[in-house]
Amino acid sequence: MGKDWRDPPTPPSGAAAHFAYSRVPRDRLWGVLFGLVWAAAIVGGIYAITHRNPAFIRTDYTDPTSCPYTPNEAHRRLLEAMAEEGKGDWSFSAFMHLTGRWLLVSALLALGLGVAFIHLFKHHAGMMTRVTIWGQVAFPAAAALACVVTGQPLVGLLFGGVAALAAFVFYLWRGQIELATRLLGVSAHGLAANPGVITATIALNVASMVAIAPLCVFLGFAFMNGKAVPNPSRDPGAATCITPDGQQVLCCSWQPNTYAQVYMSGGMVTLLWTMLLANQIRVFVTSGAVAQWYFAPPDALCAPRGTTLLSFKHAMGPSFGSLCLSSLVLTVSEMLRSAMENAQQRDSEREFNALMLVKVCLICLAQCLLSILEYITKFATVMMAITGEAFVAAGRHVTDLLLRNLLNAFASTIWFTPMVIRMACFMLSLGWALLSGGTYWYLHRSSAGVEATPGLNAAILGASVYLITQFVLSFLGGILLSVLDAVFICWAIDRDSQTVSHPEVYAVFQAVPIPGAVVEQPDGGVSYGAGQQQAAPDGPHLYQPPGVAHV
């Protein structure tokens, strides 16, 4: 008999250090809970379909027999605009006929731009970093100059202050920026060495859409469980369906019954949990594949085969319960954020008082705590992908690891590198859109007799190209950020272990000061002592956190 795919894999020859190949199931109860919640959502959705009220579709909410429908001004203008369609200068069909080939070619070239995007960060991370830094300083400086020229010195002073503050912060953080730049280069190398991560991410996104589609359908049918009731916005004493202010409204509205309200509340939570679970699986698979590449032995010049598939098996097998728990934590965090935002919106409509000030302060504090929780949860998932620990244990260990690398963690994974990637996505997308639209306008500017609006067509083409390119680059940028998070944790583990798991990677960091071994102090604290770099490990072994991690 062949080996079952669920059996713990035997570490391959030349296996990665610090990476757990043989794992045991963790947090299985949470995986069972997710399965039960999902099954309940499916059963409840089927019940909602079979008990839906056909009156939801058949009801005439304008009730023309009792209140003749009279279009309001906005609706009348919409009808007039639709009636005039085709009489104006611009036509969508003509636009697609003239620019369709341009749009298709630009979209295909945007994929090539995505490859160039990874190449630039792989081989020219320093240049990309400098360009984004200059952009962060140059844009507000240019705005300040423009305001001064146009006679708005106060606004110009404000923009100038922003530019000066940005320049000061970048100068102050130049050491951490150098580390972040090197991490960006290493993460781009990691993504290039693990092309299966991109394919797996696309497949997981498609699978998540398939998983959430039934829930969306069930939520729609659940809303049909109810009845039509008089519109509460109507003026009961009016002869027509208008509000007390005289605005026309529908005569009827749909009121879901109690079952529908309960199911939709639970269904929304299940939907959010499923979406966040899919994202956690993506982070887990990416981190596991990158960790196997990062901790590969010196003679492994490229990632071993099957790293992405192995990480996926770990995610859907031993660590599935832990991923369900981590995604549930994120779900609760999102629900709390939504509740606080709703509370802020309600308070904004009331008169300000001291109690509201206290509430705002508490909400700000809660938002900070939730951000910290989400940040730790993300890196706990990375640690689970490497060590196979349970969620709580991984969270405790990675918290200690982040505290020992707090300054580098803030600059590399919280603020600076995400800003670099997002700014690079924006600048490349904008540049490609301007080039596409500008080229189209230049070639069609003298065809006024054939093309009615070459300028408008060029503008719409440029906007469309920008959206497509931004989507492609943001997708790759999101993967690159996930790889970056994994690379940072792997690098921090190397710092703790004082090992050089991958000399090619270590060469990238040789200009970054790395302290000696982790030393536990008599009072229980942990610090880095002076010491020499150790050689690469002889064979695969699990990462053992310092003693404080077990407290």
Tab-separated table of C-alpha atoms in Angstrom, residues 17-473:
chain	number	residue	atom	x	y	z
A	17	ALA	CA	16.461	23.849	9.626
A	18	HIS	CA	13.920	25.160	12.145
A	19	PHE	CA	11.059	23.817	9.992
A	20	ALA	CA	8.807	21.105	11.460
A	21	TYR	CA	8.103	18.426	8.851
A	22	SER	CA	6.414	15.923	11.164
A	23	ARG	CA	3.428	17.496	12.924
A	24	VAL	CA	0.541	16.528	15.162
A	25	PRO	CA	-2.979	18.008	14.974
A	26	ARG	CA	-3.433	21.199	16.985
A	27	ASP	CA	-6.569	22.989	18.198
A	28	ARG	CA	-8.830	20.371	16.617
A	29	LEU	CA	-11.850	21.575	18.598
A	30	TRP	CA	-11.868	24.886	16.718
A	31	GLY	CA	-11.777	23.095	13.389
A	32	VAL	CA	-14.774	21.027	14.451
A	33	LEU	CA	-16.552	24.197	15.588
A	34	PHE	CA	-15.989	25.843	12.209
A	35	GLY	CA	-17.313	22.760	10.452
A	36	LEU	CA	-20.451	22.772	12.594
A	37	VAL	CA	-21.025	26.488	12.011
A	38	TRP	CA	-20.567	26.030	8.267
A	39	ALA	CA	-22.948	23.065	8.203
A	40	ALA	CA	-25.521	25.040	10.205
A	41	ALA	CA	-25.243	27.915	7.720
A	42	ILE	CA	-25.840	25.524	4.814
A	43	VAL	CA	-28.836	23.847	6.466
A	44	GLY	CA	-30.280	27.193	7.521
A	45	GLY	CA	-29.801	28.531	4.002
A	46	ILE	CA	-31.652	25.596	2.475
A	47	TYR	CA	-34.510	26.203	4.910
A	48	ALA	CA	-34.517	29.883	3.920
A	49	ILE	CA	-34.811	28.961	0.240
A	50	THR	CA	-37.703	26.559	0.769
A	51	HIS	CA	-39.605	29.007	3.014
A	52	ARG	CA	-39.032	32.231	1.087
A	53	ASN	CA	-42.042	34.426	0.444
A	54	PRO	CA	-42.788	34.792	-3.311
A	55	ALA	CA	-44.428	38.124	-2.506
A	56	PHE	CA	-40.956	39.629	-2.253
A	57	ILE	CA	-40.730	39.590	-6.053
A	58	ARG	CA	-44.406	39.952	-6.928
A	59	THR	CA	-45.192	42.904	-4.677
A	60	ASP	CA	-45.546	46.253	-6.419
A	61	TYR	CA	-43.870	48.503	-3.878
A	62	THR	CA	-45.192	51.608	-5.616
A	63	ASP	CA	-48.822	50.367	-5.191
A	64	PRO	CA	-50.150	52.277	-8.261
A	65	THR	CA	-53.813	51.543	-7.449
A	66	SER	CA	-53.755	53.552	-4.238
A	67	CYS	CA	-50.936	56.002	-4.897
A	68	PRO	CA	-50.148	56.682	-8.542
A	69	TYR	CA	-46.417	56.737	-9.125
A	70	THR	CA	-45.016	60.137	-10.091
A	71	PRO	CA	-41.309	60.218	-10.879
A	72	ASN	CA	-39.355	62.647	-8.784
A	73	GLU	CA	-36.957	65.140	-10.291
A	74	ALA	CA	-33.918	62.892	-10.037
A	75	HIS	CA	-35.719	59.993	-11.669
A	76	ARG	CA	-37.082	62.243	-14.419
A	77	ARG	CA	-33.593	63.480	-15.208
A	78	LEU	CA	-32.325	59.907	-15.326
A	79	LEU	CA	-35.046	58.964	-17.833
A	80	GLU	CA	-34.230	62.004	-19.930
A	81	ALA	CA	-30.546	61.119	-19.900
A	82	MET	CA	-31.353	57.565	-21.004
A	83	ALA	CA	-33.604	58.879	-23.766
A	84	GLU	CA	-30.798	61.101	-24.988
A	85	GLU	CA	-28.311	58.208	-25.098
A	86	GLY	CA	-26.659	58.017	-28.467
A	87	LYS	CA	-27.344	61.672	-29.282
A	88	GLY	CA	-24.258	63.002	-27.510
A	89	ASP	CA	-20.648	63.018	-28.585
A	90	TRP	CA	-19.409	60.104	-26.452
A	91	SER	CA	-20.651	56.533	-26.932
A	92	PHE	CA	-19.573	53.453	-24.996
A	93	SER	CA	-19.873	51.199	-28.037
A	94	ALA	CA	-17.788	53.607	-30.100
A	95	PHE	CA	-15.265	53.846	-27.265
A	96	MET	CA	-14.856	50.049	-27.110
A	97	HIS	CA	-14.609	49.855	-30.899
A	98	LEU	CA	-11.824	52.436	-30.988
A	99	THR	CA	-9.911	51.530	-27.813
A	100	GLY	CA	-10.693	47.839	-27.322
A	101	ARG	CA	-7.402	46.662	-28.816
A	102	TRP	CA	-5.495	49.301	-26.880
A	103	LEU	CA	-7.135	48.210	-23.643
A	104	LEU	CA	-6.415	44.524	-24.313
A	105	VAL	CA	-2.766	45.145	-25.173
A	106	SER	CA	-2.318	47.438	-22.162
A	107	ALA	CA	-3.861	44.815	-19.870
A	108	LEU	CA	-1.544	42.102	-21.221
A	109	LEU	CA	1.458	44.377	-20.872
A	110	ALA	CA	0.343	45.081	-17.289
A	111	LEU	CA	1.099	41.421	-16.561
A	112	GLY	CA	4.583	41.992	-17.924
A	113	LEU	CA	4.820	45.057	-15.722
A	114	GLY	CA	4.000	42.800	-12.780
A	115	VAL	CA	6.991	40.597	-13.653
A	116	ALA	CA	9.129	43.735	-13.882
A	117	PHE	CA	7.734	44.824	-10.507
A	118	ILE	CA	9.101	41.679	-8.848
A	119	HIS	CA	12.372	41.986	-10.805
A	120	LEU	CA	12.893	45.561	-9.630
A	121	PHE	CA	12.462	44.638	-5.976
A	122	LYS	CA	14.645	41.560	-6.455
A	123	HIS	CA	17.620	43.314	-8.056
A	124	HIS	CA	17.067	47.011	-7.321
A	125	ALA	CA	15.340	47.146	-3.932
A	126	GLY	CA	17.478	50.113	-2.910
A	127	MET	CA	16.483	52.113	-5.975
A	128	MET	CA	12.779	51.349	-5.450
A	129	THR	CA	13.092	52.398	-1.823
A	130	ARG	CA	14.810	55.670	-2.672
A	131	VAL	CA	12.239	56.503	-5.336
A	132	THR	CA	9.353	55.984	-2.920
A	133	ILE	CA	11.131	58.025	-0.227
A	134	TRP	CA	11.717	60.865	-2.666
A	135	GLY	CA	8.097	60.622	-3.709
A	136	GLN	CA	6.904	60.893	-0.108
A	137	VAL	CA	8.947	64.069	0.301
A	138	ALA	CA	8.611	65.509	-3.212
A	139	PHE	CA	4.823	65.334	-3.519
A	140	PRO	CA	4.008	67.499	-0.464
A	141	ALA	CA	6.951	69.781	-1.306
A	142	ALA	CA	5.574	70.298	-4.822
A	143	ALA	CA	2.125	70.939	-3.373
A	144	ALA	CA	3.635	73.512	-1.004
A	145	LEU	CA	5.361	75.286	-3.881
A	146	ALA	CA	2.169	75.290	-5.938
A	147	CYS	CA	0.193	76.769	-3.043
A	148	VAL	CA	2.746	79.529	-2.524
A	149	VAL	CA	2.738	80.396	-6.230
A	150	THR	CA	-1.074	80.534	-6.314
A	151	GLY	CA	-1.203	82.850	-3.305
A	152	GLN	CA	-2.092	80.391	-0.519
A	153	PRO	CA	0.929	80.619	1.807
A	154	LEU	CA	-0.758	79.085	4.860
A	155	VAL	CA	-1.721	75.927	2.992
A	156	GLY	CA	1.733	75.896	1.430
A	157	LEU	CA	3.276	76.122	4.891
A	158	LEU	CA	1.221	73.115	5.974
A	159	PHE	CA	2.381	71.011	3.022
A	160	GLY	CA	5.935	72.200	3.556
A	161	GLY	CA	5.764	71.066	7.168
A	162	VAL	CA	4.561	67.639	6.057
A	163	ALA	CA	7.469	67.375	3.602
A	164	ALA	CA	9.990	68.453	6.255
A	165	LEU	CA	8.557	66.028	8.814
A	166	ALA	CA	8.701	63.162	6.316
A	167	ALA	CA	12.325	63.973	5.461
A	168	PHE	CA	13.248	64.124	9.166
A	169	VAL	CA	11.565	60.786	9.937
A	170	PHE	CA	13.257	59.073	6.996
A	171	TYR	CA	16.618	60.430	8.118
A	172	LEU	CA	16.009	59.379	11.706
A	173	TRP	CA	15.056	55.851	10.652
A	174	ARG	CA	17.790	55.392	8.061
A	175	GLY	CA	19.200	52.303	9.822
A	176	GLN	CA	15.848	50.544	9.940
A	177	ILE	CA	15.130	51.663	6.361
A	178	GLU	CA	18.359	49.985	5.266
A	179	LEU	CA	17.239	46.759	6.941
A	180	ALA	CA	13.787	47.076	5.420
A	181	THR	CA	15.333	47.565	1.980
A	182	ARG	CA	17.388	44.405	2.361
A	183	LEU	CA	14.346	42.504	3.575
A	184	LEU	CA	12.458	43.663	0.483
A	185	GLY	CA	15.212	42.319	-1.731
A	186	VAL	CA	15.285	38.999	0.104
A	187	SER	CA	11.503	38.677	-0.009
A	188	ALA	CA	11.535	39.315	-3.771
A	189	HIS	CA	14.182	36.587	-4.111
A	190	GLY	CA	11.972	34.325	-2.006
A	191	LEU	CA	8.955	34.971	-4.203
A	192	ALA	CA	11.002	34.379	-7.361
A	193	ALA	CA	12.341	31.125	-5.878
A	194	ASN	CA	8.813	30.002	-4.971
A	195	PRO	CA	6.688	30.769	-8.050
A	196	GLY	CA	4.197	28.190	-6.845
A	197	VAL	CA	3.146	30.685	-4.176
A	198	ILE	CA	1.559	32.909	-6.832
A	199	THR	CA	-0.302	29.980	-8.380
A	200	ALA	CA	-1.395	28.777	-4.952
A	201	THR	CA	-2.617	32.256	-4.018
A	202	ILE	CA	-4.706	32.489	-7.179
A	203	ALA	CA	-6.122	29.001	-6.555
A	204	LEU	CA	-6.916	29.835	-2.927
A	205	ASN	CA	-8.656	33.050	-3.968
A	206	VAL	CA	-10.800	31.118	-6.438
A	207	ALA	CA	-11.533	28.467	-3.812
A	208	SER	CA	-12.522	31.124	-1.279
A	209	MET	CA	-14.922	32.657	-3.804
A	210	VAL	CA	-16.470	29.224	-4.347
A	211	ALA	CA	-16.774	28.787	-0.575
A	212	ILE	CA	-18.431	32.134	0.109
A	213	ALA	CA	-20.708	32.143	-2.956
A	214	PRO	CA	-23.303	29.764	-1.384
A	215	LEU	CA	-23.387	31.862	1.773
A	216	CYS	CA	-24.056	35.009	-0.254
A	217	VAL	CA	-26.870	33.243	-2.121
A	218	PHE	CA	-28.382	31.945	1.117
A	219	LEU	CA	-28.253	35.417	2.660
A	220	GLY	CA	-30.144	36.786	-0.326
A	221	PHE	CA	-32.853	34.137	-0.064
A	222	ALA	CA	-33.043	34.556	3.714
A	223	PHE	CA	-33.968	38.201	3.194
A	224	MET	CA	-37.011	36.998	1.229
A	225	ASN	CA	-38.429	35.430	4.395
A	226	GLY	CA	-40.807	38.132	5.582
A	227	LYS	CA	-43.649	40.290	4.368
A	228	ALA	CA	-44.403	43.659	2.822
A	229	VAL	CA	-45.335	46.382	5.303
A	230	PRO	CA	-46.162	50.075	4.924
A	231	ASN	CA	-43.056	52.148	4.465
A	232	PRO	CA	-42.284	53.634	7.899
A	233	SER	CA	-40.947	56.759	6.167
A	234	ARG	CA	-44.367	57.559	4.710
A	235	ASP	CA	-46.582	60.315	6.016
A	236	PRO	CA	-49.735	58.412	7.122
A	237	GLY	CA	-51.929	61.443	6.545
A	238	ALA	CA	-50.755	62.166	3.006
A	239	ALA	CA	-52.755	61.117	-0.040
A	240	THR	CA	-49.582	60.020	-1.838
A	241	CYS	CA	-46.501	58.143	-0.689
A	242	ILE	CA	-44.346	60.978	0.574
A	243	THR	CA	-42.379	61.723	3.715
A	244	PRO	CA	-43.430	64.463	6.135
A	245	ASP	CA	-40.857	66.656	4.330
A	246	GLY	CA	-42.619	66.121	1.016
A	247	GLN	CA	-40.103	63.760	-0.591
A	248	GLN	CA	-41.543	60.881	-2.589
A	249	VAL	CA	-40.813	57.362	-1.321
A	250	LEU	CA	-41.978	53.838	-2.044
A	251	CYS	CA	-45.315	53.016	-0.516
A	252	CYS	CA	-44.179	49.650	0.835
A	253	SER	CA	-41.024	48.199	2.279
A	254	TRP	CA	-39.944	44.632	2.986
A	255	GLN	CA	-39.640	43.463	6.584
A	256	PRO	CA	-37.676	40.213	7.143
A	257	ASN	CA	-39.132	37.937	9.801
A	258	THR	CA	-37.370	36.876	12.977
A	259	TYR	CA	-35.803	33.782	11.408
A	260	ALA	CA	-34.387	35.824	8.552
A	261	GLN	CA	-32.900	38.393	10.916
A	262	VAL	CA	-31.259	35.713	13.080
A	263	TYR	CA	-29.950	33.774	10.079
A	264	MET	CA	-28.582	36.870	8.366
A	265	SER	CA	-26.739	37.896	11.529
A	266	GLY	CA	-25.192	34.453	11.924
A	267	GLY	CA	-24.614	34.138	8.192
A	268	MET	CA	-22.679	37.397	8.061
A	269	VAL	CA	-20.446	36.200	10.899
A	270	THR	CA	-19.917	32.866	9.130
A	271	LEU	CA	-19.173	34.663	5.874
A	272	LEU	CA	-16.605	36.920	7.541
A	273	TRP	CA	-15.050	33.958	9.370
A	274	THR	CA	-14.765	32.019	6.104
A	275	MET	CA	-13.163	34.922	4.258
A	276	LEU	CA	-10.618	35.505	7.023
A	277	LEU	CA	-9.913	31.765	7.256
A	278	ALA	CA	-9.143	31.719	3.531
A	279	ASN	CA	-6.757	34.634	4.035
A	280	GLN	CA	-5.081	32.898	6.982
A	281	ILE	CA	-4.602	29.758	4.897
A	282	ARG	CA	-2.976	31.891	2.203
A	283	VAL	CA	-0.615	33.477	4.743
A	284	PHE	CA	0.165	30.044	6.220
A	285	VAL	CA	0.938	28.439	2.844
A	286	THR	CA	3.088	31.370	1.735
A	287	SER	CA	5.004	31.465	5.017
A	288	GLY	CA	5.616	27.720	5.065
A	289	ALA	CA	6.958	27.677	1.514
A	290	VAL	CA	9.192	30.698	2.108
A	291	ALA	CA	10.525	29.289	5.387
A	292	GLN	CA	11.592	26.068	3.660
A	293	TRP	CA	13.454	28.149	1.086
A	294	TYR	CA	14.989	30.496	3.661
A	295	PHE	CA	16.233	27.742	5.969
A	296	ALA	CA	17.416	25.548	3.093
A	297	PRO	CA	21.000	24.219	3.496
A	298	PRO	CA	23.896	26.039	1.823
A	299	ASP	CA	24.016	23.738	-1.200
A	300	ALA	CA	20.334	24.378	-2.021
A	301	LEU	CA	20.525	27.255	-4.482
A	302	CYS	CA	16.772	27.156	-5.108
A	303	ALA	CA	13.754	26.098	-3.145
A	304	PRO	CA	13.130	22.349	-2.810
A	305	ARG	CA	10.227	21.061	-4.833
A	306	GLY	CA	6.831	20.606	-3.269
A	307	THR	CA	7.217	23.269	-0.569
A	308	THR	CA	3.927	24.977	-1.408
A	309	LEU	CA	2.025	21.683	-1.558
A	310	LEU	CA	3.531	20.559	1.748
A	311	SER	CA	2.501	23.815	3.429
A	312	PHE	CA	-1.002	23.458	2.002
A	313	LYS	CA	-1.249	19.932	3.448
A	314	HIS	CA	-0.143	21.267	6.819
A	315	ALA	CA	-2.748	24.030	6.601
A	316	MET	CA	-5.623	21.710	5.754
A	317	GLY	CA	-4.398	18.990	8.087
A	318	PRO	CA	-2.626	19.381	11.454
A	319	SER	CA	-2.906	23.183	11.614
A	320	PHE	CA	-6.453	23.599	10.302
A	321	GLY	CA	-7.907	23.977	13.799
A	322	SER	CA	-5.293	26.581	14.708
A	323	LEU	CA	-6.094	28.517	11.543
A	324	CYS	CA	-9.796	28.388	12.403
A	325	LEU	CA	-8.987	29.830	15.831
A	326	SER	CA	-6.751	32.587	14.454
A	327	SER	CA	-9.364	33.573	11.866
A	328	LEU	CA	-12.032	33.566	14.593
A	329	VAL	CA	-9.906	36.004	16.606
A	330	LEU	CA	-9.702	38.265	13.555
A	331	THR	CA	-13.458	37.900	13.026
A	332	VAL	CA	-14.207	39.051	16.562
A	333	SER	CA	-11.758	41.916	16.096
A	334	GLU	CA	-13.517	43.043	12.901
A	335	MET	CA	-16.914	42.849	14.597
A	336	LEU	CA	-15.683	44.988	17.485
A	337	ARG	CA	-14.237	47.522	15.049
A	338	SER	CA	-17.540	47.685	13.194
A	339	ALA	CA	-19.458	48.168	16.439
A	340	MET	CA	-17.152	51.000	17.508
A	341	GLU	CA	-17.430	52.693	14.111
A	342	ASN	CA	-21.225	52.525	14.326
A	343	ALA	CA	-21.087	54.019	17.809
A	344	GLN	CA	-18.897	56.854	16.534
A	345	GLN	CA	-21.332	57.565	13.700
A	346	ARG	CA	-24.254	57.740	16.121
A	347	ASP	CA	-22.331	60.045	18.443
A	348	SER	CA	-21.370	62.341	15.560
A	349	GLU	CA	-25.045	63.244	15.194
A	350	ARG	CA	-25.329	64.304	18.830
A	351	GLU	CA	-24.110	67.357	20.691
A	352	PHE	CA	-20.540	67.018	21.936
A	353	ASN	CA	-20.042	66.632	25.699
A	354	ALA	CA	-17.513	65.330	28.209
A	355	LEU	CA	-18.940	61.801	28.139
A	356	MET	CA	-18.439	61.646	24.382
A	357	LEU	CA	-14.812	62.733	24.848
A	358	VAL	CA	-14.236	59.843	27.257
A	359	LYS	CA	-15.917	57.459	24.831
A	360	VAL	CA	-13.724	58.669	21.957
A	361	CYS	CA	-10.590	58.119	24.052
A	362	LEU	CA	-11.714	54.609	24.992
A	363	ILE	CA	-12.507	53.792	21.369
A	364	CYS	CA	-9.060	55.008	20.280
A	365	LEU	CA	-7.445	52.844	22.951
A	366	ALA	CA	-9.528	49.855	21.897
A	367	GLN	CA	-8.595	50.419	18.247
A	368	CYS	CA	-4.902	50.370	19.181
A	369	LEU	CA	-5.312	47.163	21.186
A	370	LEU	CA	-7.178	45.510	18.318
A	371	SER	CA	-4.431	46.540	15.893
A	372	ILE	CA	-1.830	44.947	18.168
A	373	LEU	CA	-3.959	41.800	18.439
A	374	GLU	CA	-4.306	41.564	14.652
A	375	TYR	CA	-0.580	42.166	14.198
A	376	ILE	CA	0.349	39.396	16.637
A	377	THR	CA	-2.236	37.059	15.094
A	378	LYS	CA	-0.701	37.561	11.654
A	379	PHE	CA	2.774	36.667	12.869
A	380	ALA	CA	1.462	33.819	15.000
A	381	THR	CA	0.171	32.329	11.747
A	382	VAL	CA	3.653	32.700	10.251
A	383	MET	CA	5.159	30.971	13.285
A	384	MET	CA	2.575	28.162	13.061
A	385	ALA	CA	3.569	27.603	9.441
A	386	ILE	CA	7.203	27.168	10.491
A	387	THR	CA	6.975	25.231	13.755
A	388	GLY	CA	3.530	23.608	13.637
A	389	GLU	CA	2.673	24.930	17.097
A	390	ALA	CA	-0.809	25.599	18.392
A	391	PHE	CA	-2.121	29.115	17.918
A	392	VAL	CA	-1.705	30.303	21.515
A	393	ALA	CA	1.805	28.858	21.852
A	394	ALA	CA	2.847	30.337	18.521
A	395	GLY	CA	1.402	33.690	19.552
A	396	ARG	CA	3.348	33.652	22.816
A	397	HIS	CA	6.613	32.724	21.119
A	398	VAL	CA	6.278	35.208	18.281
A	399	THR	CA	5.380	37.985	20.740
A	400	ASP	CA	8.674	37.430	22.547
A	401	LEU	CA	10.456	37.366	19.205
A	402	LEU	CA	8.860	40.639	18.093
A	403	LEU	CA	9.619	42.346	21.404
A	404	ARG	CA	13.296	41.524	20.986
A	405	ASN	CA	13.185	43.019	17.483
A	406	LEU	CA	10.611	45.740	18.126
A	407	LEU	CA	12.276	48.638	16.302
A	408	ASN	CA	13.158	46.556	13.258
A	409	ALA	CA	9.697	44.995	13.252
A	410	PHE	CA	8.002	48.383	13.259
A	411	ALA	CA	10.093	49.746	10.405
A	412	SER	CA	10.138	46.559	8.344
A	413	THR	CA	6.667	45.072	8.594
A	414	ILE	CA	4.257	47.608	10.103
A	415	TRP	CA	4.934	50.921	8.462
A	416	PHE	CA	7.827	51.343	6.058
A	417	THR	CA	7.905	48.375	3.693
A	418	PRO	CA	4.108	48.298	3.163
A	419	MET	CA	4.341	52.000	2.331
A	420	VAL	CA	7.157	51.332	-0.142
A	421	ILE	CA	5.233	48.580	-1.917
A	422	ARG	CA	1.945	50.492	-2.063
A	423	MET	CA	3.685	53.645	-3.261
A	424	ALA	CA	5.543	51.661	-5.917
A	425	CYS	CA	2.256	50.109	-7.075
A	426	PHE	CA	0.689	53.556	-7.325
A	427	MET	CA	3.589	55.170	-9.182
A	428	LEU	CA	4.017	52.334	-11.692
A	429	SER	CA	0.273	52.104	-12.319
A	430	LEU	CA	-0.030	55.854	-12.756
A	431	GLY	CA	2.975	55.995	-15.063
A	432	TRP	CA	1.689	53.158	-17.246
A	433	ALA	CA	-1.790	54.722	-17.394
A	434	LEU	CA	-0.389	58.121	-18.418
A	435	LEU	CA	1.799	56.483	-21.040
A	436	SER	CA	-1.105	54.479	-22.490
A	437	GLY	CA	-3.592	57.346	-22.484
A	438	GLY	CA	-1.042	59.877	-23.695
A	439	THR	CA	0.101	57.658	-26.568
A	440	TYR	CA	-3.499	57.071	-27.640
A	441	TRP	CA	-4.253	60.792	-27.590
A	442	TYR	CA	-1.076	61.653	-29.511
A	443	LEU	CA	-1.892	59.179	-32.295
A	444	HIS	CA	-5.586	60.139	-32.485
A	445	ARG	CA	-5.424	63.871	-31.820
A	446	SER	CA	-5.821	64.755	-35.513
A	447	SER	CA	-8.675	62.300	-36.219
A	448	ALA	CA	-11.476	64.651	-35.174
A	449	GLY	CA	-13.471	63.829	-38.284
A	450	VAL	CA	-13.406	60.084	-37.524
A	451	GLU	CA	-13.353	60.140	-33.716
A	452	ALA	CA	-15.594	62.634	-31.945
A	453	THR	CA	-13.836	62.745	-28.564
A	454	PRO	CA	-10.205	61.562	-28.745
A	455	GLY	CA	-9.320	63.404	-25.532
A	456	LEU	CA	-12.156	61.869	-23.528
A	457	ASN	CA	-11.439	58.419	-24.946
A	458	ALA	CA	-7.774	58.795	-23.989
A	459	ALA	CA	-8.728	59.824	-20.441
A	460	ILE	CA	-11.118	56.879	-19.994
A	461	LEU	CA	-8.549	54.506	-21.498
A	462	GLY	CA	-5.902	55.782	-19.083
A	463	ALA	CA	-8.229	55.385	-16.102
A	464	SER	CA	-9.113	51.828	-17.173
A	465	VAL	CA	-5.448	50.919	-17.640
A	466	TYR	CA	-4.670	52.368	-14.204
A	467	LEU	CA	-7.339	50.226	-12.529
A	468	ILE	CA	-6.182	47.054	-14.279
A	469	THR	CA	-2.508	47.697	-13.559
A	470	GLN	CA	-3.212	48.657	-9.950
A	471	PHE	CA	-5.145	45.413	-9.485
A	472	VAL	CA	-2.290	43.305	-10.888
A	473	LEU	CA	0.456	45.093	-8.960
